[in-house]
CSV table of C-alpha atoms in Angstrom, one decimal:
chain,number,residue,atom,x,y,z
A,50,UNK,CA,-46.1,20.8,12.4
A,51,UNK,CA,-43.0,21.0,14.6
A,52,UNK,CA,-39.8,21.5,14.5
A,53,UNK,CA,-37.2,20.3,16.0
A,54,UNK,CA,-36.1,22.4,19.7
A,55,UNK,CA,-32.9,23.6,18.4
A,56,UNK,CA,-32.2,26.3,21.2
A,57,UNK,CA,-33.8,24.0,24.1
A,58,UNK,CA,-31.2,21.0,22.7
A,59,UNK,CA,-28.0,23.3,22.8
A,60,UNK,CA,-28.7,24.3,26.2
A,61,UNK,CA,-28.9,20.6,27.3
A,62,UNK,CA,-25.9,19.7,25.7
A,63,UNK,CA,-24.2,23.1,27.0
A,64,UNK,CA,-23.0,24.0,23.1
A,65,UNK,CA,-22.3,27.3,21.8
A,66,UNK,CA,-25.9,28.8,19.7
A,67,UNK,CA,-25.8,28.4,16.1
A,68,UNK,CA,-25.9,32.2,15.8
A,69,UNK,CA,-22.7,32.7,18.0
A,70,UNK,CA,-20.9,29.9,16.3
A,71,UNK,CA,-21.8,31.4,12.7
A,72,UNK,CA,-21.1,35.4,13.8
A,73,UNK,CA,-17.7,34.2,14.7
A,74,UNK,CA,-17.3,32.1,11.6
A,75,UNK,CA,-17.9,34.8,9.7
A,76,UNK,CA,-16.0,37.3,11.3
A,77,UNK,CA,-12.8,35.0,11.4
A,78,UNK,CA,-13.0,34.5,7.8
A,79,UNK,CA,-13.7,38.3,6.8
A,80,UNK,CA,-10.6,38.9,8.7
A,81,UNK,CA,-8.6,36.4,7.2
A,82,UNK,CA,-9.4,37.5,3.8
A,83,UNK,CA,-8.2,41.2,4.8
A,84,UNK,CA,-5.1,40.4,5.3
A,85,UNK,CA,-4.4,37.2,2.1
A,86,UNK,CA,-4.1,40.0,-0.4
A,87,UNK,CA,-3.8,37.2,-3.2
A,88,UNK,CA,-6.7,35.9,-2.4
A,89,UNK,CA,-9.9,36.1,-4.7
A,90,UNK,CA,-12.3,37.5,-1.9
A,91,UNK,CA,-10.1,40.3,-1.1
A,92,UNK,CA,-11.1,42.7,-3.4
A,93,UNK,CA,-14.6,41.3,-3.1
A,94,UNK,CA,-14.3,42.5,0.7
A,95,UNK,CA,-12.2,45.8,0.0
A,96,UNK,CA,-15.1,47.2,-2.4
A,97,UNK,CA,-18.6,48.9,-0.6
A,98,UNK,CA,-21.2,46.3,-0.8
A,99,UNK,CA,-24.1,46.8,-3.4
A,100,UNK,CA,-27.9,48.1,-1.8
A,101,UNK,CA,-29.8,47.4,-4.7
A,102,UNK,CA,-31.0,44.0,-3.5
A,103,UNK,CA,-32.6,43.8,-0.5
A,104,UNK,CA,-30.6,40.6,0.5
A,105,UNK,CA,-27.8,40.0,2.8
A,106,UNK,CA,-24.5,39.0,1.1
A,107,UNK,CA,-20.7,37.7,3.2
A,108,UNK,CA,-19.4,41.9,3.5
A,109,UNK,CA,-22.4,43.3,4.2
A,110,UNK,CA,-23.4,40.3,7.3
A,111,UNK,CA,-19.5,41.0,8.5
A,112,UNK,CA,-20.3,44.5,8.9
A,113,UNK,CA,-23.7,44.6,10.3
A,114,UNK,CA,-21.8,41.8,13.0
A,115,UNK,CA,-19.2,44.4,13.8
A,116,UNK,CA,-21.3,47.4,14.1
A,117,UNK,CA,-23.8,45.2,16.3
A,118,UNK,CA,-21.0,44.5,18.8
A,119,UNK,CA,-19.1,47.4,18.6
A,120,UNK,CA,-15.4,45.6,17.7
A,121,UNK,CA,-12.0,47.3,17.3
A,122,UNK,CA,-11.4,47.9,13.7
A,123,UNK,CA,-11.3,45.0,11.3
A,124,UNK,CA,-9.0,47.0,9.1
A,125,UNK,CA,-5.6,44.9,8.7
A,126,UNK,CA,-2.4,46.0,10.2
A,127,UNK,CA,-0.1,44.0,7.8
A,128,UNK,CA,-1.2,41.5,5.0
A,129,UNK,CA,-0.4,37.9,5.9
A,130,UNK,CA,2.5,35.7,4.1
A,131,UNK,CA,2.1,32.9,3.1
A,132,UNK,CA,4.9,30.4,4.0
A,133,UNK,CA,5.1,28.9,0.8
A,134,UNK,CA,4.3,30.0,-3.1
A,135,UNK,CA,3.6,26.4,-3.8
A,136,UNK,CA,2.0,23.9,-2.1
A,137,UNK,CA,4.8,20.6,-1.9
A,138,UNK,CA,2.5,18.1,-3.4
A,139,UNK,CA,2.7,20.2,-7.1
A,140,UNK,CA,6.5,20.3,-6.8
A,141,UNK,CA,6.8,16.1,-6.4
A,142,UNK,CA,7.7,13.9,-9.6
A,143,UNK,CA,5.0,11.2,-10.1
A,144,UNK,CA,5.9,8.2,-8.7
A,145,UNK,CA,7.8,5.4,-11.6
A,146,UNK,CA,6.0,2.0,-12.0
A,147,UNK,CA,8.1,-0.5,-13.2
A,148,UNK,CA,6.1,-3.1,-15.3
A,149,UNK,CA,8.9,-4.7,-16.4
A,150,UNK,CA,12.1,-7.1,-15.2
A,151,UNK,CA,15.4,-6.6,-17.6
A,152,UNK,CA,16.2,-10.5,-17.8
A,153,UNK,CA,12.1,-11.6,-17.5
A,154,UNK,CA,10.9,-12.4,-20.8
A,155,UNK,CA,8.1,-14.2,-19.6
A,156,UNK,CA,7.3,-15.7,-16.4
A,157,UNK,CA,6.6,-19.2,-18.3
A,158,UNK,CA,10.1,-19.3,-19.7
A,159,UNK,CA,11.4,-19.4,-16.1
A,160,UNK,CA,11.2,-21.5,-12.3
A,161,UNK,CA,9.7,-19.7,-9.4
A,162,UNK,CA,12.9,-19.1,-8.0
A,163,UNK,CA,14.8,-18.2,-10.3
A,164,UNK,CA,11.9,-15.3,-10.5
A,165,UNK,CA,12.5,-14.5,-7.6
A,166,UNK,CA,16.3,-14.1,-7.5
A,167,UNK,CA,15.9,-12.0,-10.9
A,168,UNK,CA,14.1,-9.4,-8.8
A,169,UNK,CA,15.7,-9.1,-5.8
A,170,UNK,CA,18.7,-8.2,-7.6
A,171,UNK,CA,16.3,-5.8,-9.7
A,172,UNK,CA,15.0,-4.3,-6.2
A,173,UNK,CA,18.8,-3.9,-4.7
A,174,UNK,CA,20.2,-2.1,-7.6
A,175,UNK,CA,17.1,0.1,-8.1
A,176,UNK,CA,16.2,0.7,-4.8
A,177,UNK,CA,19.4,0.5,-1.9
A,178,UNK,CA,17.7,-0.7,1.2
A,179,UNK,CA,19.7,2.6,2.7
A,180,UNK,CA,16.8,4.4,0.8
A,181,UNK,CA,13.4,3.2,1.9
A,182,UNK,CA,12.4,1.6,5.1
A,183,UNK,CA,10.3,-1.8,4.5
A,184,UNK,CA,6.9,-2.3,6.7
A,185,UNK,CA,5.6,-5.6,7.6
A,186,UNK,CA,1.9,-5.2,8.3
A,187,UNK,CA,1.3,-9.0,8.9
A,188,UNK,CA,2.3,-8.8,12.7
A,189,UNK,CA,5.9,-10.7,11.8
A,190,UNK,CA,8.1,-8.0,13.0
A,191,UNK,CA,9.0,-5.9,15.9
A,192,UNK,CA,8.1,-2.6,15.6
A,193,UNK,CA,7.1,-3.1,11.9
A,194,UNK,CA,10.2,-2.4,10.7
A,195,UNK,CA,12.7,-5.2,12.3
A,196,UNK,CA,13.0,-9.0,12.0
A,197,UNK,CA,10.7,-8.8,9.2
A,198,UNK,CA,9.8,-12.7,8.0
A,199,UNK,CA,6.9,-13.5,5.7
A,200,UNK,CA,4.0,-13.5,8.6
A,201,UNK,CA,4.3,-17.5,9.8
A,202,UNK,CA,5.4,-19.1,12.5
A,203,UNK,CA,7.4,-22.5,11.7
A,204,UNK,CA,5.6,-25.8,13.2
A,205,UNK,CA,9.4,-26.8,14.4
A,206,UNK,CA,8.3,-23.4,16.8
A,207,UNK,CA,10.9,-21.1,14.8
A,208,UNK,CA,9.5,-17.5,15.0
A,209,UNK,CA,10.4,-17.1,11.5
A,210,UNK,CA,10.0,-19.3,8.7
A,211,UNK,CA,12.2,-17.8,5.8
A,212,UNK,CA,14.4,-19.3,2.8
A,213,UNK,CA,17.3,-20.1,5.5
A,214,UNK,CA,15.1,-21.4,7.9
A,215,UNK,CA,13.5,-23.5,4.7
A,216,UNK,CA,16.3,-24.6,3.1
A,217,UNK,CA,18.9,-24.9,5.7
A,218,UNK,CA,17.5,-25.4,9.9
A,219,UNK,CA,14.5,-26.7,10.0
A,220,UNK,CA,14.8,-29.9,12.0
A,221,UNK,CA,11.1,-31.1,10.4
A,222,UNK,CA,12.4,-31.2,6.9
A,223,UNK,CA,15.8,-32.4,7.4
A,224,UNK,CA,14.8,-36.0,6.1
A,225,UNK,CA,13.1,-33.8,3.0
A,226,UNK,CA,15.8,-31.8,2.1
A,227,UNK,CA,17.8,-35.1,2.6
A,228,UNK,CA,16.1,-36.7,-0.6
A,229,UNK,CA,16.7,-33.8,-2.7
A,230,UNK,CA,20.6,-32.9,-1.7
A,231,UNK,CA,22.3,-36.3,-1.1
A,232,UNK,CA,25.4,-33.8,0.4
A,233,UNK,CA,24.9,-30.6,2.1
A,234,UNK,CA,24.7,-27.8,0.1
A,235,UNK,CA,25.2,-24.2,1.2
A,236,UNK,CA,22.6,-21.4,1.0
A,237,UNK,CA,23.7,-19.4,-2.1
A,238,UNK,CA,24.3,-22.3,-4.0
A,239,UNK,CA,21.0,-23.4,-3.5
A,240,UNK,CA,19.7,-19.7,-4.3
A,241,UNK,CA,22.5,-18.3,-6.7
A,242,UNK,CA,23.5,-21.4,-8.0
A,243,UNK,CA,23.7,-23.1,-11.2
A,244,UNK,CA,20.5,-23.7,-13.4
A,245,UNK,CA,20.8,-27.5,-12.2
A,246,UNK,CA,21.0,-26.3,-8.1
A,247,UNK,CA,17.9,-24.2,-9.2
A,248,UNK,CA,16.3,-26.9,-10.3
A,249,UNK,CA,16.3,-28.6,-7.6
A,250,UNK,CA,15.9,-25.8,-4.8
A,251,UNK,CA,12.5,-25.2,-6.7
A,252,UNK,CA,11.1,-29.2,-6.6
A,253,UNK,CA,12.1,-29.2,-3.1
A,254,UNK,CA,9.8,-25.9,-2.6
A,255,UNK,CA,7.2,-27.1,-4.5
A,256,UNK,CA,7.0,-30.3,-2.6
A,257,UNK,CA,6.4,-29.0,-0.1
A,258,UNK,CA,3.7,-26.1,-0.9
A,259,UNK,CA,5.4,-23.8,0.3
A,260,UNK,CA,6.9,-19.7,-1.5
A,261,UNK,CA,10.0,-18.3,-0.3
């Protein structure tokens, strides 16, 4: 049976022999432990290892390494601080999931935009855009974090096609919009409006397929 050329493979791919690379292992982390006094293996270190068993253990390889290569002393100087007591991750709240809308019953009780105006003005007072910074991961803005629209290009050729652009510019569904609002109408009465302006910003959405 053979095995596989470990020694002849390491020379080929010019690495480091296992033996080296685990001496120094072992040597960096016997050191290490020396000086974290808090930490559990330094008193394992500190006392004389056991020769009852005839088996190697972590102190006794370190040793045997350092006595093989005649090293300076591995006895610490000063005992390491640590920069912190606690790591940052135990000290953060848990994050607040809000499952619920205050003025959202149910979702059948109410139109798809009037939804959605409910919970922007949700999102503003509980979370000020000067708080958070918004991603778009759909390739829609520059930079990520700029010009953000919903991810798709108008067919007019608008770069953007978002409520204003929608409900307002769009030269494609100006005869649309047209049979919907005999008169213009401007942009937050169409949004903020009455329940009646509501109404009808939603048929004219749904004509057309379309969420905003």
């Amino acid at each position: 049976m053979k095995s596989t050329p470990i020694n002849y493979m390491e020379a080929v791919a010019s690495l480091e022999p296992l033996e080296d690379r685990k001496m120094r292992k072992t040597l960096t982390q016997y050191t290490k432990f020396q000086h974290l006094t808090s930490h559990p293996m330094h008193k394992l270190i500190a006392s004389k290892p056991k020769k009852r068993l005839k088996r190697t253990n972590f102190t006794a390889y370190a040793l045997q390494i350092h006595k093989r290569l005649d090293l300076p002393d591995l006895k610490p100087d000063a005992p390491l601080q640590t920069s912190i007591d606690w790591p940052p991750w135990s000290q953060q709240s848990h994050p607040e999931i809000a499952k619920d809308i205050d003025g959202i019953s149910t979702k059948r009780s109410m139109s798809k935009s009037l939804l959605r105006c409910v919970t922007q003005d949700m999102l503003k007072e509980k979370y000020p855009s000067d708080h958070w910074i918004r991603a778009f991961t759909d390739g829609s803005a520059s930079e990520a974090i700029r010009d953000g629209g919903d991810g798709s290009n108008c067919p007019c050729g608008a770069s953007r096609q978002d409520a204003q652009h929608i409900l307002q510019d769009c030269p494609q569904l100006e005869e649309a919009r047209r049979k919907y609002w005999l008169e213009p109408r401007e942009m937050n009465q169409k949004l903020y409006g009455s329940a009646l302006h509501l109404g009808i910003t939603a048929e004219f959405i749904n004509s057309l397929d379309l969420t905003i």
